[in-house]
Short mmCIF file of C-alpha atoms in Angstrom, two decimals:
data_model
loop_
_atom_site.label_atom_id
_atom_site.label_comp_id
_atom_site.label_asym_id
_atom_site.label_seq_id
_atom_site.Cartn_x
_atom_site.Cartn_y
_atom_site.Cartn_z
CA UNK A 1 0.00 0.00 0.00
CA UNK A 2 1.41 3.32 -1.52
CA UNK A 3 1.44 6.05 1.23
CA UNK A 4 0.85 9.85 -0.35
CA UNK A 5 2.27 12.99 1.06
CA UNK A 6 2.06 16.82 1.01
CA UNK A 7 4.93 17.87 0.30
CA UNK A 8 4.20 21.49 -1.03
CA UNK A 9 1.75 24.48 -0.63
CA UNK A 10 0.73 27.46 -2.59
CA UNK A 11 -2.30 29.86 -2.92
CA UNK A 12 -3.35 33.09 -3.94
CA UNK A 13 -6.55 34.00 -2.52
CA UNK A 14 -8.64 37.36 -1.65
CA UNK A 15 -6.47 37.48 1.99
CA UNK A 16 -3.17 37.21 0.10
CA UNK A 17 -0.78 36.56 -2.87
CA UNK A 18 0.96 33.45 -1.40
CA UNK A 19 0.16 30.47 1.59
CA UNK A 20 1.83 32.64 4.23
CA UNK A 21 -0.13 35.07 3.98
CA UNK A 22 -3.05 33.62 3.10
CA UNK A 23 -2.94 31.31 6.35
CA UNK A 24 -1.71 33.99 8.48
CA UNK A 25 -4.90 36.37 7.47
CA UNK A 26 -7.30 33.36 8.33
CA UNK A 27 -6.02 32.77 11.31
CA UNK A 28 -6.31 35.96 12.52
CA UNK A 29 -9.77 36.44 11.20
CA UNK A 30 -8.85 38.66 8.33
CA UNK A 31 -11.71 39.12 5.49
CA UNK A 32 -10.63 39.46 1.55
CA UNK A 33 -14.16 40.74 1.11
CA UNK A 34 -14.90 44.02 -0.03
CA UNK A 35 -16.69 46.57 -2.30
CA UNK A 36 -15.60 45.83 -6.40
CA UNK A 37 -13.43 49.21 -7.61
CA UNK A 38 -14.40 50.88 -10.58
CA UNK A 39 -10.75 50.09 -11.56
CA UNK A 40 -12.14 46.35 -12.04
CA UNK A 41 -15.12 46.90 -13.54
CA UNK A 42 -18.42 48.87 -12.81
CA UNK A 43 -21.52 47.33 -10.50
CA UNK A 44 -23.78 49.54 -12.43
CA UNK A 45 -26.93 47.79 -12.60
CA UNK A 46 -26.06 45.33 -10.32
CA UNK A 47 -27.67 44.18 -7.21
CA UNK A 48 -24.06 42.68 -6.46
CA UNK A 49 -21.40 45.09 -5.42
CA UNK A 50 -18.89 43.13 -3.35
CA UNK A 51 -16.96 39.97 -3.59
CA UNK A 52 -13.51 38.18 -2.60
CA UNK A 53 -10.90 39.50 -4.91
CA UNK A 54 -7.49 38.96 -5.34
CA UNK A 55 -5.80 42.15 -4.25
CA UNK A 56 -2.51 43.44 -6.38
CA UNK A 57 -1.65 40.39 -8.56
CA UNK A 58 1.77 40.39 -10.10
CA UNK A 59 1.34 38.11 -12.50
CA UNK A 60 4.73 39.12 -14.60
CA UNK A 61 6.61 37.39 -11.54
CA UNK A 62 5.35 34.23 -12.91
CA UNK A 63 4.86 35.57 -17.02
CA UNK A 64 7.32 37.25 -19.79
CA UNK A 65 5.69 40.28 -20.64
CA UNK A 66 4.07 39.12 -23.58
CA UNK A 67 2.77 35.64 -22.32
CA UNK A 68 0.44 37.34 -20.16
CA UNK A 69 -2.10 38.38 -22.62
CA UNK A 70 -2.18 34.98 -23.67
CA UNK A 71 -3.21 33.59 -20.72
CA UNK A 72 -6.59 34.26 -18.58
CA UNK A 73 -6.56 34.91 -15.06
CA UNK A 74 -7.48 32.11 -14.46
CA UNK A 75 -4.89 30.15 -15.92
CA UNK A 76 -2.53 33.27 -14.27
CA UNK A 77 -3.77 32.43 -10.32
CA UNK A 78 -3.44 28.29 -11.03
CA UNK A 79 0.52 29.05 -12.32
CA UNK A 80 1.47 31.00 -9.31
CA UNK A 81 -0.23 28.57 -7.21
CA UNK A 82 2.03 25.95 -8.66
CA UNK A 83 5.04 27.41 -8.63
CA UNK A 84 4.93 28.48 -4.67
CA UNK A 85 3.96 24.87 -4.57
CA UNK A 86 6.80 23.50 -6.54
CA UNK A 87 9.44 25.49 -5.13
CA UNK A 88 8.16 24.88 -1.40
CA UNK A 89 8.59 21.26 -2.18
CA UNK A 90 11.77 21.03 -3.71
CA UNK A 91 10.52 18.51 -6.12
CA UNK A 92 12.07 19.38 -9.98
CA UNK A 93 15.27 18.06 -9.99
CA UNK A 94 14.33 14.77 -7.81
CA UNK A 95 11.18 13.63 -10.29
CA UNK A 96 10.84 11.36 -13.22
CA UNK A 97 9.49 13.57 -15.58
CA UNK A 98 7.12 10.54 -16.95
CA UNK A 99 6.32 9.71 -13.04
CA UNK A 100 5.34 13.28 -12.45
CA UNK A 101 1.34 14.63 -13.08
CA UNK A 102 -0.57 17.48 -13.16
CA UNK A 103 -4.50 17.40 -11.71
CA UNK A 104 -5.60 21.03 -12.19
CA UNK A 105 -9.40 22.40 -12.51
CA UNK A 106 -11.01 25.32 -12.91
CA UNK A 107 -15.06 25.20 -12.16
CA UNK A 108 -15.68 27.34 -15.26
CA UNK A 109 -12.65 28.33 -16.91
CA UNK A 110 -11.94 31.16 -18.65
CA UNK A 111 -14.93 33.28 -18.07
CA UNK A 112 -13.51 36.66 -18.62
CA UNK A 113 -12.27 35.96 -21.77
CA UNK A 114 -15.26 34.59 -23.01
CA UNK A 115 -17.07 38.10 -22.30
CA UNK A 116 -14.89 40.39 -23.29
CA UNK A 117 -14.48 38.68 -26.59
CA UNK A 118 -17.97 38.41 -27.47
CA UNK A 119 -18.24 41.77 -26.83
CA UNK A 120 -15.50 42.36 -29.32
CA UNK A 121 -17.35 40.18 -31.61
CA UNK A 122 -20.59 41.80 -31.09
CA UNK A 123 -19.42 45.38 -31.35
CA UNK A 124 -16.08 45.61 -33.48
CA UNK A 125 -16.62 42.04 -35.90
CA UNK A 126 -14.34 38.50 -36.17
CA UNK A 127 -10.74 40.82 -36.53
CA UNK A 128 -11.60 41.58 -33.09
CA UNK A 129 -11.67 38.44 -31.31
CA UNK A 130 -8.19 37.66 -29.65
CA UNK A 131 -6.21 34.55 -31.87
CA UNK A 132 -5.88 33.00 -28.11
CA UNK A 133 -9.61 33.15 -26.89
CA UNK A 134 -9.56 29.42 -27.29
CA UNK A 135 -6.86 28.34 -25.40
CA UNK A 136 -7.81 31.03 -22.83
CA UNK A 137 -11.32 29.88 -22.46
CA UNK A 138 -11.22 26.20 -22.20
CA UNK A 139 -11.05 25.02 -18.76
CA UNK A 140 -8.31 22.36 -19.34
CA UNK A 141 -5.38 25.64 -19.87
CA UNK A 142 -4.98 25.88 -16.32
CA UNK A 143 -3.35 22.23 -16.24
CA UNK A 144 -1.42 21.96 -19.84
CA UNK A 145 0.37 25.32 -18.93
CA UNK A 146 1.58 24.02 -15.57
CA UNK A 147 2.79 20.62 -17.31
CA UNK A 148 4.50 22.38 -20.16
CA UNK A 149 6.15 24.99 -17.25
CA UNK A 150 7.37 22.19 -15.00
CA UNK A 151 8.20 19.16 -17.46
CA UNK A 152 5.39 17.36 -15.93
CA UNK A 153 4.94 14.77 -18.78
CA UNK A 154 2.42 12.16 -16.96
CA UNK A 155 -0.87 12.40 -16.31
CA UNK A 156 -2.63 15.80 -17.14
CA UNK A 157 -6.07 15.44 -15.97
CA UNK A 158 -8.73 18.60 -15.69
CA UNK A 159 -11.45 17.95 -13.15
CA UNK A 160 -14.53 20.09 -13.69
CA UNK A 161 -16.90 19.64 -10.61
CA UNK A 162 -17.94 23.09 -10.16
CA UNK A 163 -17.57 24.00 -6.74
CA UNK A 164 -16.33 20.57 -5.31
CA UNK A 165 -13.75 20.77 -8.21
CA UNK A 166 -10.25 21.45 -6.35
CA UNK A 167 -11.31 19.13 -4.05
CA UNK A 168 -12.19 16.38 -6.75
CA UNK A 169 -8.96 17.33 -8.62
CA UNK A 170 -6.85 16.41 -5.46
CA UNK A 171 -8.59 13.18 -5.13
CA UNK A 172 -7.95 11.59 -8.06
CA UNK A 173 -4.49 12.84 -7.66
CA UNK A 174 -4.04 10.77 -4.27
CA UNK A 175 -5.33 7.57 -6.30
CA UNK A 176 -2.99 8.05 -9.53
CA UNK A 177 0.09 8.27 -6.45
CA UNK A 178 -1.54 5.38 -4.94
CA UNK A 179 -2.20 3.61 -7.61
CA UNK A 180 1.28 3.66 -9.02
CA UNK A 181 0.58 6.07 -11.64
CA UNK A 182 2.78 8.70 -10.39
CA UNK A 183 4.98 9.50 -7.73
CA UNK A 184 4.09 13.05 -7.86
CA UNK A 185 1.14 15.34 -8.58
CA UNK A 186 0.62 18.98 -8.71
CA UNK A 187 -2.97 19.63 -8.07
CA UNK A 188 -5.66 21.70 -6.67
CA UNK A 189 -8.31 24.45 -8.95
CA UNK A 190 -7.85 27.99 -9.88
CA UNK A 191 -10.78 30.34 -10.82
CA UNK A 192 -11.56 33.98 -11.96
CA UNK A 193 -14.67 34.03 -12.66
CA UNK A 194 -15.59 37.41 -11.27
CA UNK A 195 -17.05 39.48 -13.85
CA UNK A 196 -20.31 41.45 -14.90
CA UNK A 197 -21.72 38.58 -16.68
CA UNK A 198 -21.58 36.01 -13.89
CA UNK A 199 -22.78 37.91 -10.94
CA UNK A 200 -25.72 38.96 -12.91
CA UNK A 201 -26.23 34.93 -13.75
CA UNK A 202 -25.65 33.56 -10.09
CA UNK A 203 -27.43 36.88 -8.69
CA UNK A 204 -30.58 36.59 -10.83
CA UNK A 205 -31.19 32.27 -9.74
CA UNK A 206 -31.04 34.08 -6.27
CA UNK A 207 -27.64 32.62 -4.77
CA UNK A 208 -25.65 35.52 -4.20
CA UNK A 209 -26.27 37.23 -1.04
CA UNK A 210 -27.82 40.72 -2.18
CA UNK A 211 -26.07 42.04 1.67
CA UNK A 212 -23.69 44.55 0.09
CA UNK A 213 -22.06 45.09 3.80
CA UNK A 214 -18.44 43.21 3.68
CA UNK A 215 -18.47 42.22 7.31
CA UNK A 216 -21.65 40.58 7.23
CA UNK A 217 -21.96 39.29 3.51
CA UNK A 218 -20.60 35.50 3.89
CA UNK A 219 -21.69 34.12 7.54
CA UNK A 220 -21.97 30.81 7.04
CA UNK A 221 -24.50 28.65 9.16
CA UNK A 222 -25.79 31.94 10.87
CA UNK A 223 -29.87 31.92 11.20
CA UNK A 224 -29.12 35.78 9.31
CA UNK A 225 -27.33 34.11 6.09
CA UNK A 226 -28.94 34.73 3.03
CA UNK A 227 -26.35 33.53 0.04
CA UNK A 228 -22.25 33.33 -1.25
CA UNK A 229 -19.88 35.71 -2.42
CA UNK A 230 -18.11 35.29 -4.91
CA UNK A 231 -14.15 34.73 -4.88
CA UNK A 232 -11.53 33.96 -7.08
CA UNK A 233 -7.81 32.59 -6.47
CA UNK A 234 -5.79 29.70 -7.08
CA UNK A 235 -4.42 27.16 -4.87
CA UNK A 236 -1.89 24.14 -5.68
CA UNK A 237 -0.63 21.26 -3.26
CA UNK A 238 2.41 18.61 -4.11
CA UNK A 239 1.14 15.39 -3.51
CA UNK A 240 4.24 12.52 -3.30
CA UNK A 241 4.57 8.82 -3.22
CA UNK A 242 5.81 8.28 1.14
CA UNK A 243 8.76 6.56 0.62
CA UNK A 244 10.12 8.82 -2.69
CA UNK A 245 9.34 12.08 -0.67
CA UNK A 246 10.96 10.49 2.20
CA UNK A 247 14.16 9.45 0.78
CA UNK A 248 14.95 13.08 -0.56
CA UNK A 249 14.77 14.52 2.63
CA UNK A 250 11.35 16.02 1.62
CA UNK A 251 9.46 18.47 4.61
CA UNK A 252 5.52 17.11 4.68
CA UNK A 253 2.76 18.73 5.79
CA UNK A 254 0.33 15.77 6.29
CA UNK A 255 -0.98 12.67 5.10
CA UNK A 256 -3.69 12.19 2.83
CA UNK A 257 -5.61 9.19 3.44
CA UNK A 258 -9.00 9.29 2.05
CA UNK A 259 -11.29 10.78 -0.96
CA UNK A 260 -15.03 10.14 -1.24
CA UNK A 261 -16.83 11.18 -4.46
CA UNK A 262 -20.58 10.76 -4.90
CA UNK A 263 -23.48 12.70 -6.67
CA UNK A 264 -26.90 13.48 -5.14
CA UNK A 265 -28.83 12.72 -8.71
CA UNK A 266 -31.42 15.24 -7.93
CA UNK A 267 -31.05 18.83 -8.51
CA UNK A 268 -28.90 20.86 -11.20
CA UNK A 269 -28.02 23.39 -8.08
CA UNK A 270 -30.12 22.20 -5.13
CA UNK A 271 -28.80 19.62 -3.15
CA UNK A 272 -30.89 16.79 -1.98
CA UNK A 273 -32.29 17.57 1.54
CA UNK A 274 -31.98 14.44 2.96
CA UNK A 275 -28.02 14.69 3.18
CA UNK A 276 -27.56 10.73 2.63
CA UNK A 277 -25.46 11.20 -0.36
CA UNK A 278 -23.13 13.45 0.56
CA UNK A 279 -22.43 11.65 3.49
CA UNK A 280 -21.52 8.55 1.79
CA UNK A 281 -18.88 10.55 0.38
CA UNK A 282 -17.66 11.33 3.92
CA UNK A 283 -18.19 7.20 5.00
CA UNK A 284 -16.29 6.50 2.26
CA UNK A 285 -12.95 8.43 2.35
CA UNK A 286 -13.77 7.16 6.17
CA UNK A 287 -12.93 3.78 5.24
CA UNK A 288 -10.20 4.70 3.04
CA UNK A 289 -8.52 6.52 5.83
CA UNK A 290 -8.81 4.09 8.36
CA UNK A 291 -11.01 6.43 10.80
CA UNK A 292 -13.84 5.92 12.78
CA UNK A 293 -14.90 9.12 14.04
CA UNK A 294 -14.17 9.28 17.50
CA UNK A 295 -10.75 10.71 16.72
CA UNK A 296 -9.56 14.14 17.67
CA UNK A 297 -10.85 16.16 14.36
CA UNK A 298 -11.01 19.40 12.63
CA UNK A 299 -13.64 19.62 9.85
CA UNK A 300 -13.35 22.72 6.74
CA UNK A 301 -16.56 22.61 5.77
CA UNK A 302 -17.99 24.15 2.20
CA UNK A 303 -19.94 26.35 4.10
CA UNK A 304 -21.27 28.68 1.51
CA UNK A 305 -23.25 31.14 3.37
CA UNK A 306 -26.49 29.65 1.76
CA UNK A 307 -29.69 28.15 3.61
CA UNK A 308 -29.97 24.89 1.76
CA UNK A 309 -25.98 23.94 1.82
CA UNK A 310 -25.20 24.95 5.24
CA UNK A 311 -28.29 22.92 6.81
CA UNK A 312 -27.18 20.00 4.22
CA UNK A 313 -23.92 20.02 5.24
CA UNK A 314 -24.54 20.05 8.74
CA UNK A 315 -26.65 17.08 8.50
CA UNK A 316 -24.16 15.01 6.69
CA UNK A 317 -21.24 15.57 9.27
CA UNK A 318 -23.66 14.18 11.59
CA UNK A 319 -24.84 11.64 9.76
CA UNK A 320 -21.55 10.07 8.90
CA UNK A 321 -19.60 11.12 12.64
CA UNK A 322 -22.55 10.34 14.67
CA UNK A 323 -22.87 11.88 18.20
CA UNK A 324 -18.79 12.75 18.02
CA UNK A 325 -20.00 15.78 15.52
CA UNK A 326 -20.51 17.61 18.21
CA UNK A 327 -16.36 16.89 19.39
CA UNK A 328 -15.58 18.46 16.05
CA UNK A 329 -14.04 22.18 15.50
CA UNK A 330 -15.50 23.15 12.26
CA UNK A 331 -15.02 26.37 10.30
CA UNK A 332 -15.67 28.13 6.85
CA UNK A 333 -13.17 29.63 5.59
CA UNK A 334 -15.31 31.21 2.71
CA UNK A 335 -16.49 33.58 5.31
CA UNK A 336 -13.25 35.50 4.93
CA UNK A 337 -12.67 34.34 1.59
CA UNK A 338 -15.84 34.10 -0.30
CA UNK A 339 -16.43 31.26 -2.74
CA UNK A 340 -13.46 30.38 -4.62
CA UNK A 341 -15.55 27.97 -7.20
CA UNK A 342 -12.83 25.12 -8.33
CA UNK A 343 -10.00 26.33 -6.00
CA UNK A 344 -12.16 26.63 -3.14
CA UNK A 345 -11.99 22.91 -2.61
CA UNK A 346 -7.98 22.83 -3.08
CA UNK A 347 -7.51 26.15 -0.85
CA UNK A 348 -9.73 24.57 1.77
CA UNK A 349 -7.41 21.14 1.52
CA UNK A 350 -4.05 23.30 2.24
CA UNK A 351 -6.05 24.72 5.12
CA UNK A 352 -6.78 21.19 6.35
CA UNK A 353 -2.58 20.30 6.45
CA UNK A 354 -1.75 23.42 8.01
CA UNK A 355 -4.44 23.05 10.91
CA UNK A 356 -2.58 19.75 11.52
CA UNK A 357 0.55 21.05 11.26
CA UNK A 358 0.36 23.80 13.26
CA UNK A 359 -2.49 22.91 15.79
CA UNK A 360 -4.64 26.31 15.31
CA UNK A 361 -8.17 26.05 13.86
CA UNK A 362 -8.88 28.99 11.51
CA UNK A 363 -12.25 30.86 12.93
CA UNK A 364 -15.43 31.28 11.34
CA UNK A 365 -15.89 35.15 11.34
CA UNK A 366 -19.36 36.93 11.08
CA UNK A 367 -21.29 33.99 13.07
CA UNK A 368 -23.58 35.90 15.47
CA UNK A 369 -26.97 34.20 15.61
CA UNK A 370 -27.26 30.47 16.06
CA UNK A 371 -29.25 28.62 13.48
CA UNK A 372 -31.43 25.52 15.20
CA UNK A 373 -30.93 23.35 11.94
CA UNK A 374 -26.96 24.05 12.28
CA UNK A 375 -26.37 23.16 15.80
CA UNK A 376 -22.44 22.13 15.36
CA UNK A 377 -19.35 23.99 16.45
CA UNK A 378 -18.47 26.19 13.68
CA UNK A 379 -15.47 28.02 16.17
CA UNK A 380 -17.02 30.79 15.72
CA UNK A 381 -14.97 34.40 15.81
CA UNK A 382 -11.72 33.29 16.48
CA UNK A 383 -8.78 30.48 16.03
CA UNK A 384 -8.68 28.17 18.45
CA UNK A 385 -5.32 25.93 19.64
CA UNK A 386 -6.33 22.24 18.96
CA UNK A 387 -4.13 19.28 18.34
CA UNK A 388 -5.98 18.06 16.44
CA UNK A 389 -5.27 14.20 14.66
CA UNK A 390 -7.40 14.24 11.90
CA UNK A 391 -8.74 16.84 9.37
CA UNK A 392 -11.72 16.64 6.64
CA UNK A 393 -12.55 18.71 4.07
CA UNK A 394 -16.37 18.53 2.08
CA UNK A 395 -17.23 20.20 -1.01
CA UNK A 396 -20.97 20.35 -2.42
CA UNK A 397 -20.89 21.41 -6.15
CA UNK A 398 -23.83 22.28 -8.62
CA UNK A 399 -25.06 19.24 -10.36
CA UNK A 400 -24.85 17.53 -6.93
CA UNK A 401 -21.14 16.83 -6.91
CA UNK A 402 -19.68 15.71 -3.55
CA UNK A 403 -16.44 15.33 -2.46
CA UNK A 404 -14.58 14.58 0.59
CA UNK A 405 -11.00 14.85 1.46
CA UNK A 406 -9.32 13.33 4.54
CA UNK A 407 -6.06 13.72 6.35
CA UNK A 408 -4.08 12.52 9.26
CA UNK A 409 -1.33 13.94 11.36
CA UNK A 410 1.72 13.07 9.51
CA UNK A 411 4.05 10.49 11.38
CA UNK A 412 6.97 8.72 10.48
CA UNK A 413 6.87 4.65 10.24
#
C-alpha cells in the first residue's frame, strides 16, 4: 500500500498573494471581502457590489511580458499557485518527468475571456476576437500550462466539478500516487470568474447574497445568512509517493488518506435535503482513511453562506460522525474568503494540512446568531489551539457533486 504525502503548498486568494499570507490572514480572522473598484469593472446595474478578490496580482513574476495576454486569469492564479507549490517542495530536480502529473481544474474556466471577446465580436466584428480566446477559455489551460512549465509529462487530468472541483482534482491525484501512476502530482483548482456577466447569472437564480455590507456578507451557518460571495484565487498542493518524498529529505505537511466522491442525482443546483449522499462521500474516504470518528478532528466545511448547503452540510457531518460531531471544530473559511468555485476545494485542503501542522483552527468570522438546523461547532470568531489528529474537508458542487478529502497527522513509520 502506496502512502501519499504533502509535500508542497501554494495559494493566492482574496487574503493574500501566497500560503503565508493567506494562512496567516485566516487565522487571525482577516476578510478578503470588499466593495468591487471601478478600476475592475463597474456594479452599475447590479444588485451585487462586493466579492472576494485577489488584491494586487503580479502576475509578470510568474509571465514574460508578452505571455500574459495569452493567458486568462485564471490560468494566471493556477501558475502561481504551482510554482509556490513546486518550489516549497523542492521537487524538480528529484522527479521522473514521466512519473510526475498534473490534476488542475477550474469550475468554469476562462470566463472573462469569453465576455470580453464576445463583446468584441458583437461590437467591433471577427478581426476583433483575440487569436488565443480558445486556449484562454477552455477550462483544461490551467493544467497543460503548468505541465509544459514544470516538465510534468504524466498524467494531465482537468477535473470540472464546479464548486467541489479542487477538491475532486486532489482526489484523483491521491489515487494516480496510490495507484502507481505517479509519484508526484501537482494539483488543486484555480478560478476567476468574477465578472459582470456572472454575478448577474448567479445573482438573478437568487444565490448571491444581495447584503452589500463586507463584514456581514458570507456568515456561514448563521440563522441571518442569506447567500455566497463570490471569490476567485488559485491554490496548488504537491502530492508525493511516502517513501520517494521520504528518501529526498522532503518536509511534509500531512498525510492524505482518504477521498469520497458521490453525486446526489437530484437537482442541477439544489442539493438533496436528505443529506444521505453526501455523506456517503464522507463514510467512504472514512474507510479509506482508516477512521472511525471518534478521533480528535477538525472539519473545513464548504460552508457557503447559503440556507440549503449549510443545513445540508450540517446534516451530513452528523450523519456520517454520529454523536462525536458535536467533538468536532469546524469552520468556513469562505467567510473571509468568499467562494473560490474550483479552488475553493484545493484552498480549503491546504487549510486542512496546516491546521494539523500547526495545531490552530482557523475561525469562522461573522457567526452571530445560532441557526437551530446548524447546531455544530463552527469556532465561531476566532482560532482556536487544537491538536488536532485528523482533518476533513467537504465540497458540495452544482449538479450535486460531492467530495470529501481526509487527512491525518503526519508520522513517520
Amino acid at each position: 500500500m502506496r502512502r501519499v504525502v504533502v509535500t508542497g503548498i501554494g495559494a493566492v486568494t482574496p487574503v493574500g498573494n501566497d500560503m503565508k499570507t493567506t494562512w496567516d490572514n485566516l487565522v487571525n480572522g482577516v476578510s478578503g471581502i470588499d466593495f468591487i473598484p471601478e478600476e475592475r469593472f463597474s456594479t452599475e446595474g447590479l444588485k451585487v457590489k462586493i466579492a472576494g478578490l485577489v488584491k494586487n496580482f503580479e502576475p509578470e513574476k510568474y509571465f514574460e511580458k508578452k505571455e500574459i495576454r495569452k493567458n486568462d486569469l485564471y490560468t494566471q492564479f493556477a501558475v502561481a499557485a504551482a510554482t509556490e507549490a513546486v518550489e516549497d517542495s523542492g521537487i524538480i530536480g528529484n522527479i521522473e518527468s514521466e512519473k510526475f502529473g498534473v490534476y488542475v481544474g477550474s469550475g468554469i474556466g476562462g470566463l472573462e475571456s469569453f465576455y470580453t471577446n464576445s463583446i468584441n465580436m458583437e461590437k467591433f466584428g471577427a478581426r476583433k476576437v483575440s487569436p488565443f480566446f480558445i486556449p484562454m477559455m477552455i477550462s483544461n489551460m490551467a493544467s497543460g500550462t503548468i505541465a509544459i512549465r514544470f516538465k510534468a509529462k504524466g498524467p494531465c487530468v482537468p477535473i470540472v466539478t464546479a464548486c467541489a472541483t479542487g477538491a475532486n482534482a486532489i482526489g484523483e491525484a491521491f489515487h494516480a500516487v496510490k495507484d502507481g501512476y505517479c509519484d508526484a502530482v501537482i494539483t488543486g483548482g484555480a478560478e476567476a470568474a468574477v465578472s459582470p456577466l456572472a454575478i448577474a447569472g448567479f445573482q438573478n437564480c437568487k444565490a448571491l447574497t444581495t447584503r452589500n455590507d463586507p463584514k456581514t456578507a458570507s456568515i456561514p451557518f448563521d440563522k441571518n445568512r442569506d447567500g455566497f460571495v463570490m471569490g476567485e484565487g488559485g491554490a496548488c498542493m504537491i502530492l508525493e509517493e511516502y517513501e520517494h518524498a521520504k528518501n529526498r529529505g522532503a518536509k511534509i505537511y500531512a498525510e492524505i488518506a482518504g477521498y469520497g466522491n458521490t453525486c446526489d442525482a437530484h437537482h442541477i443546483t439544489a442539493p438533496d435535503s436528505t443529506a444521505e449522499v453526501p455523506a456517503n462521500a464522507i463514510k467512504t474516504a472514512m474507510k479509506e482513511a482508516g477512521v472511525t470518528g471518534e478521533e480528535d478532528w477538525y472539519w473545513n466545511a464548504h460552508g457557503t453562506s447559503t440556507h440549503l448547503n449549510d443545513v445540508t452540510e450540517t446534516k451530513a457531518i452528523k450523519i456520517a460522525l454520529g454523536e462525536n460531531a458535536y467533538n468536532v471544530n469546524i469552520s468556513s473559511t469562505k467567510s473571509m474568503t468568499g467562494h473560490l468555485f474550483g479552488a475553493t476545494g484545493a484552498l480549503e485542503a491546504i487549510v486542512c494540512t496546516m491546521v494539523l501542522k500547526n495545531g490552530v483552527i482557523p475561525p469562522t468570522i461573522g457567526y452571530s446568531e445560532k441557526d437551530e438546523e446548524c447546531d455544530l461547532n463552527y469556532t465561531p470568531g476566532k482560532a482556536v489551539k487544537r491538536d488536532v489528529t485528523v482533518a476533513a474537508s467537504t465540497n458540495l458542487g452544482f449538479g450535486g457533486h460531492n467530495a470529501c478529502l481526509i487527512f491525518k497527522k503526519y508520522k513517520e513509520d
